[in-house]
């Protein structure tokens, strides 16, 4: 299934480099236009049906965020191309938006385009999926506007996304290649991603990995006891073991939390 795409980037080298990579290695993508600014991108979006936008964020006059409402309106997917720091990468990943870190790797580019092709196929078959673009983009904007802490997490499923407030997550459990989210006053949510991926996103957000199969939100920690091995009790009254290997890190994290 062919993908119509545009490139939006204020840097000439970045525009040309990405164009030649796509032209040479990604036959499923047809570049319908290249924009040097958000204003030029809006013109391209009006002129043709665009399935995918390769979007740089840091641009003068209007940054890439300014284009997000237009992408929502046109039900257009986005792959962010960025040289941002590690925090911004976490925010993008938490929002379930795909990204390419500059300089762009060919294999990563091909993988991202494969996801976009799958997304187009799903959206053509399922109207509900296309309606979920709005919370996806709004979560991205909110996470990147927050200076120090990610506030929302988008969890993809077959029909779209669950959008969670980080503060409402009680704990996350690993089950083979899946992560099971236990959420305050809600049904558990199963996501087909490894727990390690969410650990890297949430490690600065008050979460602590206490076991190879469990990560908890310390904001919902009710008590802990070392009477018969270290065990934590959460606000939903569930109890979870802290592994011997992870107990020193857990205790240190809890001490730091109490200091604050």
PDB file of C-alpha atoms in Angstrom:
ATOM      1  CA  UNK A   1       0.000   0.000   0.000  1.00  0.00           C
ATOM      2  CA  UNK A   2       1.702   3.264  -1.140  1.00  0.00           C
ATOM      3  CA  UNK A   3       2.245   6.073   1.348  1.00  0.00           C
ATOM      4  CA  UNK A   4       2.103   9.739   0.322  1.00  0.00           C
ATOM      5  CA  UNK A   5       4.469  11.758   2.482  1.00  0.00           C
ATOM      6  CA  UNK A   6       5.981  15.190   2.935  1.00  0.00           C
ATOM      7  CA  UNK A   7       9.183  16.310   4.667  1.00  0.00           C
ATOM      8  CA  UNK A   8       9.089  19.366   6.945  1.00  0.00           C
ATOM      9  CA  UNK A   9      12.476  20.674   8.072  1.00  0.00           C
ATOM     10  CA  UNK A  10      14.119  24.096   8.031  1.00  0.00           C
ATOM     11  CA  UNK A  11      17.629  22.667   7.495  1.00  0.00           C
ATOM     12  CA  UNK A  12      18.516  22.066   3.857  1.00  0.00           C
ATOM     13  CA  UNK A  13      20.982  19.255   4.574  1.00  0.00           C
ATOM     14  CA  UNK A  14      18.434  17.384   6.698  1.00  0.00           C
ATOM     15  CA  UNK A  15      15.733  17.741   4.036  1.00  0.00           C
ATOM     16  CA  UNK A  16      17.935  16.485   1.233  1.00  0.00           C
ATOM     17  CA  UNK A  17      19.479  13.688   3.276  1.00  0.00           C
ATOM     18  CA  UNK A  18      16.088  12.298   4.307  1.00  0.00           C
ATOM     19  CA  UNK A  19      14.700  12.621   0.777  1.00  0.00           C
ATOM     20  CA  UNK A  20      17.575  10.623  -0.754  1.00  0.00           C
ATOM     21  CA  UNK A  21      17.331   7.943   1.953  1.00  0.00           C
ATOM     22  CA  UNK A  22      13.611   7.500   1.311  1.00  0.00           C
ATOM     23  CA  UNK A  23      14.043   7.609  -2.463  1.00  0.00           C
ATOM     24  CA  UNK A  24      16.807   5.019  -2.365  1.00  0.00           C
ATOM     25  CA  UNK A  25      15.628   2.604   0.333  1.00  0.00           C
ATOM     26  CA  UNK A  26      11.880   3.031   0.894  1.00  0.00           C
ATOM     27  CA  UNK A  27       9.930   2.224  -2.306  1.00  0.00           C
ATOM     28  CA  UNK A  28       6.563   2.206  -0.496  1.00  0.00           C
ATOM     29  CA  UNK A  29       6.831   5.970   0.177  1.00  0.00           C
ATOM     30  CA  UNK A  30       6.197   8.676  -2.394  1.00  0.00           C
ATOM     31  CA  UNK A  31       7.436  12.127  -1.370  1.00  0.00           C
ATOM     32  CA  UNK A  32       4.770  14.589  -2.525  1.00  0.00           C
ATOM     33  CA  UNK A  33       6.540  17.687  -1.318  1.00  0.00           C
ATOM     34  CA  UNK A  34       9.251  19.218   0.849  1.00  0.00           C
ATOM     35  CA  UNK A  35       8.574  22.150   3.183  1.00  0.00           C
ATOM     36  CA  UNK A  36      11.044  24.502   4.823  1.00  0.00           C
ATOM     37  CA  UNK A  37       8.492  25.760   7.339  1.00  0.00           C
ATOM     38  CA  UNK A  38       5.166  24.968   8.966  1.00  0.00           C
ATOM     39  CA  UNK A  39       3.466  27.499   6.666  1.00  0.00           C
ATOM     40  CA  UNK A  40       4.761  25.686   3.580  1.00  0.00           C
ATOM     41  CA  UNK A  41       3.678  22.354   5.097  1.00  0.00           C
ATOM     42  CA  UNK A  42       0.109  23.606   5.518  1.00  0.00           C
ATOM     43  CA  UNK A  43       0.022  24.488   1.822  1.00  0.00           C
ATOM     44  CA  UNK A  44       1.179  20.982   0.894  1.00  0.00           C
ATOM     45  CA  UNK A  45      -1.436  19.394   3.175  1.00  0.00           C
ATOM     46  CA  UNK A  46      -4.188  21.362   1.410  1.00  0.00           C
ATOM     47  CA  UNK A  47      -2.911  20.469  -2.058  1.00  0.00           C
ATOM     48  CA  UNK A  48      -2.919  16.686  -1.722  1.00  0.00           C
ATOM     49  CA  UNK A  49      -3.937  13.757   0.479  1.00  0.00           C
ATOM     50  CA  UNK A  50      -0.924  13.159   2.725  1.00  0.00           C
ATOM     51  CA  UNK A  51      -0.650   9.988   4.791  1.00  0.00           C
ATOM     52  CA  UNK A  52       2.609  10.720   6.589  1.00  0.00           C
ATOM     53  CA  UNK A  53       4.656  13.735   7.647  1.00  0.00           C
ATOM     54  CA  UNK A  54       8.343  13.612   8.560  1.00  0.00           C
ATOM     55  CA  UNK A  55       8.377  16.543  10.975  1.00  0.00           C
ATOM     56  CA  UNK A  56      11.249  18.428  12.539  1.00  0.00           C
ATOM     57  CA  UNK A  57      10.311  20.103  15.828  1.00  0.00           C
ATOM     58  CA  UNK A  58      12.919  22.838  16.311  1.00  0.00           C
ATOM     59  CA  UNK A  59      12.165  25.381  13.570  1.00  0.00           C
ATOM     60  CA  UNK A  60      12.076  29.196  13.586  1.00  0.00           C
ATOM     61  CA  UNK A  61       8.871  31.303  13.487  1.00  0.00           C
ATOM     62  CA  UNK A  62       6.596  28.281  14.094  1.00  0.00           C
ATOM     63  CA  UNK A  63       7.924  25.076  15.594  1.00  0.00           C
ATOM     64  CA  UNK A  64       6.722  21.620  14.619  1.00  0.00           C
ATOM     65  CA  UNK A  65       4.108  21.628  17.398  1.00  0.00           C
ATOM     66  CA  UNK A  66       2.205  24.295  15.477  1.00  0.00           C
ATOM     67  CA  UNK A  67       1.482  21.786  12.708  1.00  0.00           C
ATOM     68  CA  UNK A  68      -0.061  19.140  14.994  1.00  0.00           C
ATOM     69  CA  UNK A  69      -3.641  20.528  14.810  1.00  0.00           C
ATOM     70  CA  UNK A  70      -3.468  20.375  11.013  1.00  0.00           C
ATOM     71  CA  UNK A  71      -2.279  16.776  11.149  1.00  0.00           C
ATOM     72  CA  UNK A  72      -5.160  15.891  13.493  1.00  0.00           C
ATOM     73  CA  UNK A  73      -7.659  17.488  11.108  1.00  0.00           C
ATOM     74  CA  UNK A  74      -6.240  15.636   8.118  1.00  0.00           C
ATOM     75  CA  UNK A  75      -5.853  12.317  10.020  1.00  0.00           C
ATOM     76  CA  UNK A  76      -2.186  12.300   9.039  1.00  0.00           C
ATOM     77  CA  UNK A  77       0.459  10.201  10.762  1.00  0.00           C
ATOM     78  CA  UNK A  78       3.720  11.776  11.899  1.00  0.00           C
ATOM     79  CA  UNK A  79       7.288  10.630  12.353  1.00  0.00           C
ATOM     80  CA  UNK A  80       9.284  13.181  14.294  1.00  0.00           C
ATOM     81  CA  UNK A  81      12.839  13.745  13.095  1.00  0.00           C
ATOM     82  CA  UNK A  82      14.847  15.225  15.928  1.00  0.00           C
ATOM     83  CA  UNK A  83      18.248  15.881  17.410  1.00  0.00           C
ATOM     84  CA  UNK A  84      16.599  16.511  20.799  1.00  0.00           C
ATOM     85  CA  UNK A  85      18.059  15.474  24.126  1.00  0.00           C
ATOM     86  CA  UNK A  86      17.222  12.294  26.035  1.00  0.00           C
ATOM     87  CA  UNK A  87      14.326  13.801  27.983  1.00  0.00           C
ATOM     88  CA  UNK A  88      12.483  14.780  24.805  1.00  0.00           C
ATOM     89  CA  UNK A  89      13.000  11.289  23.398  1.00  0.00           C
ATOM     90  CA  UNK A  90      11.327   9.849  26.511  1.00  0.00           C
ATOM     91  CA  UNK A  91       8.404  12.234  26.089  1.00  0.00           C
ATOM     92  CA  UNK A  92       7.973  11.231  22.451  1.00  0.00           C
ATOM     93  CA  UNK A  93       8.130   7.528  23.285  1.00  0.00           C
ATOM     94  CA  UNK A  94       5.660   7.933  26.140  1.00  0.00           C
ATOM     95  CA  UNK A  95       3.231   9.500  23.678  1.00  0.00           C
ATOM     96  CA  UNK A  96       3.525   6.489  21.354  1.00  0.00           C
ATOM     97  CA  UNK A  97       4.616   8.711  18.471  1.00  0.00           C
ATOM     98  CA  UNK A  98       7.343   7.353  16.253  1.00  0.00           C
ATOM     99  CA  UNK A  99      10.579   9.276  15.895  1.00  0.00           C
ATOM    100  CA  UNK A 100      13.925   9.196  14.111  1.00  0.00           C
ATOM    101  CA  UNK A 101      17.009  10.528  15.829  1.00  0.00           C
ATOM    102  CA  UNK A 102      19.325  12.558  13.590  1.00  0.00           C
ATOM    103  CA  UNK A 103      21.533  11.500  11.858  1.00  0.00           C
ATOM    104  CA  UNK A 104      18.923   9.082  10.556  1.00  0.00           C
ATOM    105  CA  UNK A 105      19.736   5.388  10.376  1.00  0.00           C
ATOM    106  CA  UNK A 106      18.455   3.550   7.281  1.00  0.00           C
ATOM    107  CA  UNK A 107      17.128   0.523   9.188  1.00  0.00           C
ATOM    108  CA  UNK A 108      15.327   2.718  11.729  1.00  0.00           C
ATOM    109  CA  UNK A 109      13.817   4.707   8.855  1.00  0.00           C
ATOM    110  CA  UNK A 110      12.546   1.541   7.190  1.00  0.00           C
ATOM    111  CA  UNK A 111      11.115   0.253  10.485  1.00  0.00           C
ATOM    112  CA  UNK A 112       9.269   3.539  11.074  1.00  0.00           C
ATOM    113  CA  UNK A 113       7.817   3.492   7.580  1.00  0.00           C
ATOM    114  CA  UNK A 114       6.655  -0.114   8.063  1.00  0.00           C
ATOM    115  CA  UNK A 115       4.733   1.085  11.140  1.00  0.00           C
ATOM    116  CA  UNK A 116       3.195   3.916   9.110  1.00  0.00           C
ATOM    117  CA  UNK A 117       2.084   1.442   6.418  1.00  0.00           C
ATOM    118  CA  UNK A 118       0.469  -0.748   9.089  1.00  0.00           C
ATOM    119  CA  UNK A 119      -1.206   2.314  10.618  1.00  0.00           C
ATOM    120  CA  UNK A 120      -2.673   3.311   7.259  1.00  0.00           C
ATOM    121  CA  UNK A 121      -4.012  -0.202   6.721  1.00  0.00           C
ATOM    122  CA  UNK A 122      -5.640  -0.218  10.169  1.00  0.00           C
ATOM    123  CA  UNK A 123      -7.128   3.253   9.786  1.00  0.00           C
ATOM    124  CA  UNK A 124      -8.682   2.374   6.423  1.00  0.00           C
ATOM    125  CA  UNK A 125     -10.384  -0.612   8.020  1.00  0.00           C
ATOM    126  CA  UNK A 126     -11.354   0.987  11.315  1.00  0.00           C
ATOM    127  CA  UNK A 127     -12.801   4.484  11.685  1.00  0.00           C
ATOM    128  CA  UNK A 128     -12.288   4.376  15.467  1.00  0.00           C
ATOM    129  CA  UNK A 129      -8.551   4.084  14.952  1.00  0.00           C
ATOM    130  CA  UNK A 130      -8.360   7.340  12.990  1.00  0.00           C
ATOM    131  CA  UNK A 131     -10.259   9.215  15.698  1.00  0.00           C
ATOM    132  CA  UNK A 132      -7.502   8.369  18.168  1.00  0.00           C
ATOM    133  CA  UNK A 133      -4.987  10.631  16.436  1.00  0.00           C
ATOM    134  CA  UNK A 134      -6.174  13.577  18.543  1.00  0.00           C
ATOM    135  CA  UNK A 135      -5.291  12.191  22.005  1.00  0.00           C
ATOM    136  CA  UNK A 136      -2.023  10.865  20.587  1.00  0.00           C
ATOM    137  CA  UNK A 137      -0.926  14.306  19.414  1.00  0.00           C
ATOM    138  CA  UNK A 138      -2.273  16.155  22.466  1.00  0.00           C
ATOM    139  CA  UNK A 139      -0.335  13.835  24.783  1.00  0.00           C
ATOM    140  CA  UNK A 140       2.809  14.449  22.774  1.00  0.00           C
ATOM    141  CA  UNK A 141       2.361  18.209  23.030  1.00  0.00           C
ATOM    142  CA  UNK A 142       1.692  18.105  26.771  1.00  0.00           C
ATOM    143  CA  UNK A 143       4.634  15.801  27.514  1.00  0.00           C
ATOM    144  CA  UNK A 144       7.089  17.907  25.543  1.00  0.00           C
ATOM    145  CA  UNK A 145       5.835  21.155  27.057  1.00  0.00           C
ATOM    146  CA  UNK A 146       6.405  19.791  30.567  1.00  0.00           C
ATOM    147  CA  UNK A 147       9.942  20.700  31.639  1.00  0.00           C
ATOM    148  CA  UNK A 148      10.878  17.873  33.980  1.00  0.00           C
ATOM    149  CA  UNK A 149       8.259  15.162  34.088  1.00  0.00           C
ATOM    150  CA  UNK A 150       6.198  13.148  31.669  1.00  0.00           C
ATOM    151  CA  UNK A 151       2.533  13.370  32.641  1.00  0.00           C
ATOM    152  CA  UNK A 152       0.754  11.167  30.127  1.00  0.00           C
ATOM    153  CA  UNK A 153       1.411   7.762  28.640  1.00  0.00           C
ATOM    154  CA  UNK A 154      -0.203   6.490  25.444  1.00  0.00           C
ATOM    155  CA  UNK A 155      -0.653   2.720  25.304  1.00  0.00           C
ATOM    156  CA  UNK A 156      -1.321   1.369  21.784  1.00  0.00           C
ATOM    157  CA  UNK A 157      -3.854  -1.365  21.173  1.00  0.00           C
ATOM    158  CA  UNK A 158      -5.415  -2.884  18.056  1.00  0.00           C
ATOM    159  CA  UNK A 159      -8.012  -0.124  17.681  1.00  0.00           C
ATOM    160  CA  UNK A 160      -6.028   2.918  18.787  1.00  0.00           C
ATOM    161  CA  UNK A 161      -4.597   4.152  22.083  1.00  0.00           C
ATOM    162  CA  UNK A 162      -5.333   4.251  25.780  1.00  0.00           C
ATOM    163  CA  UNK A 163      -4.272   7.631  27.186  1.00  0.00           C
ATOM    164  CA  UNK A 164      -3.277   7.368  30.855  1.00  0.00           C
ATOM    165  CA  UNK A 165      -2.317   9.957  33.413  1.00  0.00           C
ATOM    166  CA  UNK A 166       0.966   8.710  34.878  1.00  0.00           C
ATOM    167  CA  UNK A 167      -0.310   9.461  38.389  1.00  0.00           C
ATOM    168  CA  UNK A 168      -3.150   6.936  37.995  1.00  0.00           C
ATOM    169  CA  UNK A 169      -0.889   3.949  37.302  1.00  0.00           C
ATOM    170  CA  UNK A 170      -0.507   1.742  40.396  1.00  0.00           C
ATOM    171  CA  UNK A 171       1.999  -0.784  39.084  1.00  0.00           C
ATOM    172  CA  UNK A 172       3.047  -2.584  35.896  1.00  0.00           C
ATOM    173  CA  UNK A 173       3.712  -6.297  35.612  1.00  0.00           C
ATOM    174  CA  UNK A 174       5.628  -8.197  32.963  1.00  0.00           C
ATOM    175  CA  UNK A 175       4.110 -11.243  31.294  1.00  0.00           C
ATOM    176  CA  UNK A 176       6.507 -12.599  28.677  1.00  0.00           C
ATOM    177  CA  UNK A 177       6.487 -10.009  25.843  1.00  0.00           C
ATOM    178  CA  UNK A 178       3.569  -8.098  27.355  1.00  0.00           C
ATOM    179  CA  UNK A 179       3.195  -5.390  30.005  1.00  0.00           C
ATOM    180  CA  UNK A 180       0.091  -5.352  32.199  1.00  0.00           C
ATOM    181  CA  UNK A 181      -0.891  -1.940  33.558  1.00  0.00           C
ATOM    182  CA  UNK A 182      -2.877  -1.846  36.792  1.00  0.00           C
ATOM    183  CA  UNK A 183      -4.632   1.494  36.932  1.00  0.00           C
ATOM    184  CA  UNK A 184      -6.468   3.253  39.746  1.00  0.00           C
ATOM    185  CA  UNK A 185     -10.263   2.709  39.483  1.00  0.00           C
ATOM    186  CA  UNK A 186      -9.946   1.036  36.098  1.00  0.00           C
ATOM    187  CA  UNK A 187      -9.597  -2.328  34.378  1.00  0.00           C
ATOM    188  CA  UNK A 188      -6.059  -3.577  33.799  1.00  0.00           C
ATOM    189  CA  UNK A 189      -4.589  -2.806  30.380  1.00  0.00           C
ATOM    190  CA  UNK A 190      -2.406  -5.265  28.473  1.00  0.00           C
ATOM    191  CA  UNK A 191       0.164  -3.878  26.013  1.00  0.00           C
ATOM    192  CA  UNK A 192       2.355  -5.878  23.661  1.00  0.00           C
ATOM    193  CA  UNK A 193       5.625  -4.251  24.731  1.00  0.00           C
ATOM    194  CA  UNK A 194       8.350  -5.317  27.154  1.00  0.00           C
ATOM    195  CA  UNK A 195       8.349  -3.877  30.666  1.00  0.00           C
ATOM    196  CA  UNK A 196      11.937  -2.725  30.116  1.00  0.00           C
ATOM    197  CA  UNK A 197      10.746  -0.210  27.542  1.00  0.00           C
ATOM    198  CA  UNK A 198       8.378   1.409  30.035  1.00  0.00           C
ATOM    199  CA  UNK A 199      11.050   1.277  32.722  1.00  0.00           C
ATOM    200  CA  UNK A 200      13.282   3.487  30.576  1.00  0.00           C
ATOM    201  CA  UNK A 201      10.426   5.951  30.029  1.00  0.00           C
ATOM    202  CA  UNK A 202       9.216   6.130  33.630  1.00  0.00           C
ATOM    203  CA  UNK A 203      12.434   5.871  35.633  1.00  0.00           C
ATOM    204  CA  UNK A 204      12.392   9.630  36.416  1.00  0.00           C
ATOM    205  CA  UNK A 205       8.652   9.750  37.092  1.00  0.00           C
ATOM    206  CA  UNK A 206       8.480   8.186  40.550  1.00  0.00           C
ATOM    207  CA  UNK A 207       8.443   4.563  39.390  1.00  0.00           C
ATOM    208  CA  UNK A 208      10.748   1.852  40.702  1.00  0.00           C
ATOM    209  CA  UNK A 209      11.466  -1.616  39.309  1.00  0.00           C
ATOM    210  CA  UNK A 210      11.271  -3.903  42.353  1.00  0.00           C
ATOM    211  CA  UNK A 211      11.382  -7.238  40.586  1.00  0.00           C
ATOM    212  CA  UNK A 212      12.080  -8.572  37.093  1.00  0.00           C
ATOM    213  CA  UNK A 213       8.305  -8.790  36.647  1.00  0.00           C
ATOM    214  CA  UNK A 214       7.089  -5.736  38.608  1.00  0.00           C
ATOM    215  CA  UNK A 215       7.488  -1.961  38.537  1.00  0.00           C
ATOM    216  CA  UNK A 216       5.548   0.181  41.024  1.00  0.00           C
ATOM    217  CA  UNK A 217       4.451   3.788  41.232  1.00  0.00           C
ATOM    218  CA  UNK A 218       5.917   5.008  44.520  1.00  0.00           C
ATOM    219  CA  UNK A 219       3.125   7.567  44.828  1.00  0.00           C
ATOM    220  CA  UNK A 220       0.808   4.603  45.514  1.00  0.00           C
ATOM    221  CA  UNK A 221       3.149   2.834  47.945  1.00  0.00           C
ATOM    222  CA  UNK A 222       1.260   2.273  51.197  1.00  0.00           C
ATOM    223  CA  UNK A 223       3.805   0.344  53.270  1.00  0.00           C
ATOM    224  CA  UNK A 224       6.719  -2.058  53.147  1.00  0.00           C
ATOM    225  CA  UNK A 225       8.007  -4.727  55.499  1.00  0.00           C
ATOM    226  CA  UNK A 226      11.164  -6.857  55.693  1.00  0.00           C
ATOM    227  CA  UNK A 227       9.765  -9.331  58.251  1.00  0.00           C
ATOM    228  CA  UNK A 228       9.621 -12.243  55.788  1.00  0.00           C
ATOM    229  CA  UNK A 229      11.594 -10.875  52.888  1.00  0.00           C
ATOM    230  CA  UNK A 230      10.969  -7.362  51.615  1.00  0.00           C
ATOM    231  CA  UNK A 231       7.325  -6.912  50.617  1.00  0.00           C
ATOM    232  CA  UNK A 232       5.512  -3.741  49.527  1.00  0.00           C
ATOM    233  CA  UNK A 233       1.817  -3.006  49.888  1.00  0.00           C
ATOM    234  CA  UNK A 234       0.150  -0.711  47.366  1.00  0.00           C
ATOM    235  CA  UNK A 235      -2.862   1.573  47.720  1.00  0.00           C
ATOM    236  CA  UNK A 236      -5.141  -1.098  46.216  1.00  0.00           C
ATOM    237  CA  UNK A 237      -4.007  -3.452  49.042  1.00  0.00           C
ATOM    238  CA  UNK A 238      -2.067  -5.755  46.719  1.00  0.00           C
ATOM    239  CA  UNK A 239       1.314  -6.997  47.956  1.00  0.00           C
ATOM    240  CA  UNK A 240       4.441  -7.486  45.863  1.00  0.00           C
ATOM    241  CA  UNK A 241       7.843  -8.965  46.616  1.00  0.00           C
ATOM    242  CA  UNK A 242      11.010  -6.940  46.168  1.00  0.00           C
ATOM    243  CA  UNK A 243      13.800  -9.096  44.771  1.00  0.00           C
ATOM    244  CA  UNK A 244      17.033  -9.363  46.743  1.00  0.00           C
ATOM    245  CA  UNK A 245      18.998  -7.873  43.858  1.00  0.00           C
ATOM    246  CA  UNK A 246      16.749  -4.835  43.597  1.00  0.00           C
ATOM    247  CA  UNK A 247      16.122  -4.196  47.288  1.00  0.00           C
ATOM    248  CA  UNK A 248      19.116  -1.833  47.873  1.00  0.00           C
ATOM    249  CA  UNK A 249      18.017   0.408  44.994  1.00  0.00           C
ATOM    250  CA  UNK A 250      14.421   0.310  46.208  1.00  0.00           C
ATOM    251  CA  UNK A 251      15.363   1.301  49.758  1.00  0.00           C
ATOM    252  CA  UNK A 252      17.566   4.126  48.531  1.00  0.00           C
ATOM    253  CA  UNK A 253      14.809   5.406  46.235  1.00  0.00           C
ATOM    254  CA  UNK A 254      12.257   5.352  49.040  1.00  0.00           C
ATOM    255  CA  UNK A 255      14.625   7.249  51.364  1.00  0.00           C
ATOM    256  CA  UNK A 256      15.129   9.934  48.717  1.00  0.00           C
ATOM    257  CA  UNK A 257      11.391  10.184  48.189  1.00  0.00           C
ATOM    258  CA  UNK A 258      10.777  10.717  51.918  1.00  0.00           C
ATOM    259  CA  UNK A 259      13.445  13.448  52.019  1.00  0.00           C
ATOM    260  CA  UNK A 260      11.547  15.351  49.353  1.00  0.00           C
TER     261      UNK A 260
END
